[in-house]
Short mmCIF file of C-alpha atoms in Angstrom, two decimals:
data_model
loop_
_atom_site.label_atom_id
_atom_site.label_comp_id
_atom_site.label_asym_id
_atom_site.label_seq_id
_atom_site.Cartn_x
_atom_site.Cartn_y
_atom_site.Cartn_z
CA MET R 1387 58.79 143.85 -174.12
CA PRO R 1388 58.14 140.66 -175.38
CA LEU R 1389 62.02 138.01 -174.88
CA PRO R 1390 64.28 137.71 -177.72
CA ARG R 1391 63.12 134.83 -180.39
CA LYS R 1392 67.23 132.72 -179.14
CA ALA R 1393 66.44 134.22 -175.56
CA ALA R 1394 63.09 133.10 -175.11
CA MET R 1395 64.39 129.27 -176.27
CA HIS R 1396 67.03 129.40 -174.06
CA THR R 1397 64.54 130.40 -170.72
CA ALA R 1398 61.87 127.24 -172.13
CA GLN R 1399 64.73 124.50 -172.57
CA ILE R 1400 65.70 125.97 -168.65
CA LEU R 1401 62.15 125.14 -167.79
CA SER R 1402 61.94 122.33 -169.45
CA GLU R 1403 65.55 120.66 -167.94
CA ALA R 1404 63.43 121.23 -164.67
CA LEU R 1405 60.58 119.62 -165.20
CA PRO R 1406 62.13 115.54 -164.20
CA TYR R 1407 63.78 117.82 -160.38
CA LEU R 1408 60.35 119.39 -160.06
CA GLN R 1409 58.85 116.43 -160.23
CA ARG R 1410 61.14 114.11 -158.02
CA PHE R 1411 60.72 117.17 -154.89
CA VAL R 1412 57.99 117.88 -154.73
CA GLY R 1413 56.36 116.96 -151.64
CA LYS R 1414 60.14 117.05 -150.03
CA THR R 1415 61.74 118.52 -147.36
CA ILE R 1416 64.82 120.97 -147.94
CA VAL R 1417 67.07 122.07 -144.94
CA VAL R 1418 68.83 124.61 -146.25
CA LYS R 1419 71.48 125.85 -144.40
CA TYR R 1420 71.69 129.87 -144.80
CA GLY R 1421 75.58 131.91 -143.96
CA GLY R 1422 78.55 133.50 -146.08
CA ASN R 1423 78.82 136.36 -148.36
CA ALA R 1424 74.82 134.62 -149.20
CA MET R 1425 74.02 136.66 -145.81
CA ILE R 1426 75.97 139.79 -146.08
CA ASP R 1427 75.60 141.17 -149.95
CA ASP R 1428 72.34 142.62 -150.82
CA GLU R 1429 71.24 140.63 -154.17
CA LEU R 1430 72.35 137.85 -153.22
CA LYS R 1431 69.82 138.46 -150.16
CA ASN R 1432 67.22 138.94 -152.43
CA SER R 1433 67.77 136.14 -154.13
CA PHE R 1434 68.74 133.08 -151.68
CA ALA R 1435 64.68 135.07 -150.51
CA ARG R 1436 63.44 134.12 -153.76
CA ASP R 1437 64.82 131.10 -153.98
CA MET R 1438 63.11 130.39 -151.52
CA VAL R 1439 59.48 131.31 -151.66
CA MET R 1440 59.55 129.66 -155.58
CA LEU R 1441 60.31 126.30 -153.40
CA LYS R 1442 57.50 126.45 -151.36
CA LEU R 1443 54.98 127.58 -153.78
CA ILE R 1444 55.95 124.86 -156.43
CA GLY R 1445 55.50 122.19 -153.65
CA ILE R 1446 58.56 121.96 -152.09
CA ASN R 1447 59.25 122.07 -148.22
CA PRO R 1448 62.74 124.24 -147.72
CA ILE R 1449 63.57 124.63 -143.95
CA VAL R 1450 66.07 127.61 -143.87
CA VAL R 1451 68.84 127.63 -140.45
CA HIS R 1452 71.17 130.29 -140.33
CA GLY R 1453 74.25 131.34 -138.68
CA GLY R 1454 75.82 134.92 -138.30
CA GLY R 1455 79.41 134.65 -136.54
CA PRO R 1456 80.67 138.19 -138.53
CA GLN R 1457 77.44 139.95 -137.28
CA ILE R 1458 77.64 138.90 -134.20
CA GLY R 1459 82.03 140.27 -134.10
CA GLU R 1460 80.57 143.21 -134.86
CA LEU R 1461 78.05 143.25 -131.84
CA LEU R 1462 80.87 142.74 -129.90
CA ASP R 1463 83.47 144.94 -130.69
CA LYS R 1464 81.18 147.36 -130.29
CA LEU R 1465 80.07 147.01 -126.67
CA SER R 1466 83.93 146.52 -126.13
CA ILE R 1467 83.22 142.97 -125.53
CA GLU R 1468 86.20 140.48 -126.72
CA SER R 1469 86.08 138.20 -128.88
CA ARG R 1470 88.07 134.40 -128.21
CA PHE R 1471 87.84 131.82 -130.50
CA VAL R 1472 89.56 127.55 -129.61
CA ASN R 1473 89.60 125.51 -131.76
CA GLY R 1474 87.29 127.93 -133.92
CA MET R 1475 84.53 127.87 -131.62
CA ARG R 1476 83.77 131.81 -130.36
CA VAL R 1477 84.11 131.28 -126.61
CA THR R 1478 80.80 132.23 -125.04
CA THR R 1479 80.42 133.59 -121.45
CA SER R 1480 76.65 134.42 -119.67
CA GLU R 1481 77.33 137.60 -121.82
CA THR R 1482 78.34 136.68 -124.97
CA MET R 1483 75.68 134.75 -124.72
CA ASP R 1484 73.10 136.88 -124.28
CA VAL R 1485 74.42 138.82 -127.94
CA VAL R 1486 74.54 136.16 -129.47
CA GLU R 1487 70.67 135.95 -128.78
CA MET R 1488 70.09 138.88 -129.23
CA VAL R 1489 71.71 138.72 -133.15
CA LEU R 1490 71.06 135.49 -134.31
CA GLY R 1491 67.19 135.36 -132.76
CA GLY R 1492 66.89 138.58 -133.65
CA LEU R 1493 68.09 141.19 -136.47
CA VAL R 1494 69.59 138.46 -138.77
CA ASN R 1495 66.47 136.21 -137.70
CA LYS R 1496 63.87 138.74 -138.40
CA ASP R 1497 66.11 140.24 -141.64
CA ILE R 1498 66.20 136.29 -143.46
CA VAL R 1499 62.39 136.80 -142.16
CA ASN R 1500 61.00 140.43 -143.40
CA LEU R 1501 63.13 139.39 -147.06
CA ILE R 1502 61.14 135.93 -146.89
CA ASN R 1503 58.43 137.78 -146.35
CA GLN R 1504 58.91 140.59 -148.66
CA ASN R 1505 59.10 138.64 -151.58
CA GLY R 1506 55.95 137.12 -151.55
CA GLY R 1507 56.63 134.03 -148.95
CA LYS R 1508 55.61 133.57 -145.58
CA ALA R 1509 57.94 133.04 -142.89
CA LEU R 1510 58.22 132.01 -139.73
CA GLY R 1511 61.67 132.60 -137.33
CA LEU R 1512 62.39 130.17 -134.22
CA THR R 1513 65.39 129.96 -131.94
CA GLY R 1514 65.22 125.83 -130.70
CA LYS R 1515 63.55 127.65 -127.35
CA ASP R 1516 60.26 128.24 -129.38
CA GLY R 1517 58.15 124.57 -128.09
CA GLN R 1518 61.45 123.39 -126.83
CA LEU R 1519 63.08 122.96 -130.19
CA LEU R 1520 66.56 122.03 -130.12
CA HIS R 1521 66.74 120.99 -126.55
CA ALA R 1522 71.17 120.83 -126.29
CA LYS R 1523 73.81 119.81 -123.70
CA LYS R 1524 77.14 121.64 -123.64
CA LEU R 1525 79.74 120.94 -125.47
CA LYS R 1526 82.59 119.39 -124.29
CA VAL R 1527 86.33 120.08 -125.05
CA THR R 1528 89.30 118.21 -125.48
CA HIS R 1529 93.19 119.60 -125.82
CA THR R 1530 95.64 117.36 -126.26
CA SER R 1531 99.58 117.66 -126.87
CA PRO R 1532 102.49 115.18 -126.14
CA GLU R 1533 103.80 116.53 -123.20
CA MET R 1534 100.41 116.02 -121.45
CA GLN R 1535 99.56 112.76 -119.90
CA LYS R 1536 96.32 113.43 -119.76
CA PRO R 1537 93.52 116.06 -122.10
CA GLU R 1538 92.23 118.46 -120.74
CA ILE R 1539 88.92 119.73 -120.83
CA ILE R 1540 88.63 123.23 -121.93
CA ASP R 1541 85.40 124.92 -120.45
CA ILE R 1542 84.38 127.59 -123.89
CA GLY R 1543 80.96 128.43 -121.96
CA HIS R 1544 77.45 128.41 -123.76
CA VAL R 1545 78.81 126.41 -126.51
CA GLY R 1546 76.48 122.48 -127.31
CA GLU R 1547 75.56 120.20 -129.61
CA VAL R 1548 72.46 118.92 -130.21
CA ALA R 1549 70.79 116.64 -127.89
CA HIS R 1550 67.34 116.55 -129.80
CA ILE R 1551 64.56 117.99 -131.47
CA ASN R 1552 61.43 118.41 -131.09
CA THR R 1553 59.84 117.16 -135.02
CA GLN R 1554 56.02 118.25 -133.97
CA VAL R 1555 57.18 122.07 -134.39
CA LEU R 1556 58.40 121.36 -137.52
CA ASP R 1557 56.11 119.06 -139.51
CA MET R 1558 53.78 121.17 -137.71
CA LEU R 1559 55.42 124.07 -140.31
CA THR R 1560 56.04 122.33 -142.76
CA GLN R 1561 52.31 121.25 -143.36
CA SER R 1562 51.50 124.11 -144.01
CA ASP R 1563 52.29 127.91 -146.05
CA PHE R 1564 54.28 128.76 -144.05
CA ILE R 1565 58.68 128.83 -143.85
CA PRO R 1566 60.63 127.66 -140.33
CA VAL R 1567 63.89 130.46 -140.29
CA ILE R 1568 65.83 128.95 -137.27
CA ALA R 1569 68.19 130.36 -134.90
CA PRO R 1570 70.56 128.15 -134.23
CA ILE R 1571 69.99 128.40 -130.91
CA GLY R 1572 69.91 125.33 -127.95
CA VAL R 1573 67.89 124.99 -124.78
CA GLY R 1574 70.03 123.21 -122.30
CA GLU R 1575 68.44 121.12 -119.27
CA ASP R 1576 68.90 123.68 -116.59
CA GLY R 1577 67.00 126.05 -119.17
CA ALA R 1578 70.32 127.65 -119.90
CA SER R 1579 70.70 128.92 -123.43
CA TYR R 1580 73.34 127.15 -125.68
CA ASN R 1581 74.98 128.63 -129.33
CA ILE R 1582 75.36 125.72 -132.08
CA ASN R 1583 76.52 125.66 -134.67
CA ALA R 1584 74.55 125.86 -136.88
CA ASP R 1585 75.60 123.26 -140.00
CA LEU R 1586 75.33 121.10 -136.92
CA VAL R 1587 71.92 122.41 -136.41
CA ALA R 1588 71.36 121.89 -140.47
CA GLY R 1589 72.44 119.01 -140.45
CA LYS R 1590 70.82 117.42 -137.10
CA VAL R 1591 67.27 118.58 -138.77
CA ALA R 1592 67.56 116.88 -141.95
CA GLU R 1593 68.10 114.09 -140.08
CA VAL R 1594 65.49 113.52 -138.12
CA LEU R 1595 63.40 114.59 -140.69
CA GLN R 1596 65.07 112.29 -142.91
CA ALA R 1597 65.00 115.50 -145.41
CA GLU R 1598 66.07 115.32 -149.19
CA LYS R 1599 68.61 117.35 -149.13
CA LEU R 1600 70.69 119.36 -147.06
CA ILE R 1601 72.04 122.29 -147.96
CA LEU R 1602 75.13 123.84 -147.35
CA LEU R 1603 75.83 127.36 -148.34
CA THR R 1604 79.01 128.40 -148.28
CA ASN R 1605 82.39 130.92 -149.39
CA ILE R 1606 83.37 128.71 -152.02
CA ALA R 1607 82.83 127.18 -155.39
CA GLY R 1608 82.57 123.73 -153.81
CA LEU R 1609 84.98 120.69 -152.85
CA MET R 1610 87.55 121.49 -155.20
CA ASP R 1611 90.17 118.17 -155.39
CA LYS R 1612 94.06 119.06 -155.27
CA GLU R 1613 94.31 119.58 -158.71
CA GLY R 1614 91.44 122.58 -158.50
CA GLU R 1615 89.24 121.15 -159.86
CA ILE R 1616 85.34 121.09 -158.58
CA LEU R 1617 84.38 117.50 -157.53
CA THR R 1618 80.61 117.72 -158.89
CA GLY R 1619 79.02 113.93 -157.75
CA LEU R 1620 80.96 111.30 -155.18
CA THR R 1621 79.56 108.93 -152.67
CA THR R 1622 80.72 108.89 -149.18
CA GLU R 1623 83.39 106.48 -149.33
CA GLN R 1624 85.30 108.73 -151.75
CA VAL R 1625 85.19 111.18 -149.83
CA ASP R 1626 86.24 109.58 -147.16
CA GLY R 1627 89.67 108.97 -149.37
CA LEU R 1628 89.72 112.43 -150.32
CA ILE R 1629 90.01 113.07 -146.06
CA ALA R 1630 92.17 109.99 -145.70
CA ASP R 1631 94.39 111.37 -148.22
CA GLY R 1632 94.65 115.34 -147.25
CA THR R 1633 92.87 116.23 -149.60
CA ILE R 1634 90.31 117.74 -147.59
CA TYR R 1635 91.55 119.51 -144.47
CA GLY R 1636 90.87 122.03 -141.76
CA GLY R 1637 87.89 124.23 -141.80
CA MET R 1638 86.32 122.21 -143.97
CA LEU R 1639 86.19 119.33 -142.09
CA PRO R 1640 83.47 120.28 -139.96
CA LYS R 1641 81.29 120.79 -142.30
CA ILE R 1642 81.81 117.85 -145.00
CA GLN R 1643 81.92 116.04 -141.14
CA CYS R 1644 78.16 117.49 -141.11
CA ALA R 1645 77.36 115.79 -144.96
CA LEU R 1646 78.72 112.89 -143.99
CA ASP R 1647 77.15 112.32 -140.80
CA ALA R 1648 73.98 113.29 -142.75
CA VAL R 1649 73.60 111.52 -145.70
CA HIS R 1650 74.74 108.39 -144.02
CA ALA R 1651 71.88 108.96 -140.98
CA GLY R 1652 69.20 108.73 -143.96
CA VAL R 1653 68.91 111.96 -145.96
CA THR R 1654 69.08 111.13 -150.20
CA SER R 1655 71.80 113.60 -150.40
CA ALA R 1656 73.66 116.08 -148.46
CA HIS R 1657 75.57 120.01 -151.34
CA ILE R 1658 78.65 121.94 -151.14
CA ILE R 1659 77.44 125.34 -152.70
CA ASP R 1660 78.69 128.83 -153.28
CA GLY R 1661 76.43 131.06 -151.67
CA ARG R 1662 78.04 133.89 -153.83
CA VAL R 1663 76.14 132.67 -156.50
CA SER R 1664 73.23 134.82 -157.37
CA HIS R 1665 69.64 131.85 -156.69
CA SER R 1666 72.18 129.20 -156.42
CA THR R 1667 69.82 126.87 -154.49
CA LEU R 1668 68.15 126.84 -157.48
CA LEU R 1669 70.52 125.85 -160.20
CA GLU R 1670 72.20 123.30 -158.35
CA LEU R 1671 68.05 121.61 -158.70
CA PHE R 1672 67.22 122.15 -160.72
CA THR R 1673 70.50 122.40 -163.20
CA ASP R 1674 71.96 119.62 -165.09
CA GLU R 1675 75.44 121.59 -163.89
CA GLY R 1676 75.29 122.37 -160.63
CA VAL R 1677 77.30 124.99 -158.46
CA GLY R 1678 78.68 122.84 -156.32
CA THR R 1679 79.29 119.76 -154.84
CA LEU R 1680 76.77 116.60 -153.97
CA ILE R 1681 77.34 113.92 -151.93
CA THR R 1682 75.30 110.79 -151.63
CA ASN R 1683 75.52 106.99 -150.56
CA ALA R 1684 75.61 105.65 -154.07
CA ARG R 1685 78.28 103.94 -154.60
CA GLY R 1686 80.86 105.07 -157.37
#
């Protein structure tokens, strides 16, 4: 049944609005950190998969890095393994690491791969162990307090940070028809596995590939000012000011720092977008309004 004329004209207007963005981004690499509600809600999961397929189809190279904290916690509960956190990071014993690998590298990764494939794409799931993609080093966590003479070093187990990324693997995939889907598990020099924050992995992948964009899907509408208004476009200097005056604080700080580091390292722009909105990636990339906050190095 044909669309009513008004609806058809609206569709044509959207496609026309998208044209300059399409022309600008074809051939470029975009790294997307996938997590939050977008990974749980069935409709959002499907719309995300369709977005990735469309990006690849029109000549843009998406790379997906995913989290899976809630899924890990759920399986740990079922196995009666206690979840402990230090500074918001999961204490990861050898036993817990086995579960992390099972969930991130198996269940979650293959679910995303399957969704993309079911929507007509060609996804390939990877962990940092595949092709020695993610070299990791143990993350050192310190704790200080006024009564302590020197910081205390806390061992949180198999939690790591990125030491090096093997770009050959990603270059090979982005130059093909495949969409890489990366679970943030790294491997240390000793062959041990390390759980790495997915935002951090996405940021570092974007940096080493000098990606056009880093997109971080979140469960918020974007960065907001103290009046609750969404800040749609910011320079890195403006973001530094918002951190200094306390507008950005708490749990958002690590995510924002990841975005800042990527832009400072040469990524053209970073986006904090609302993953609770269907097709949020396409809306942010190809419409004038977008659905989140854009951070660039441009002077304000």
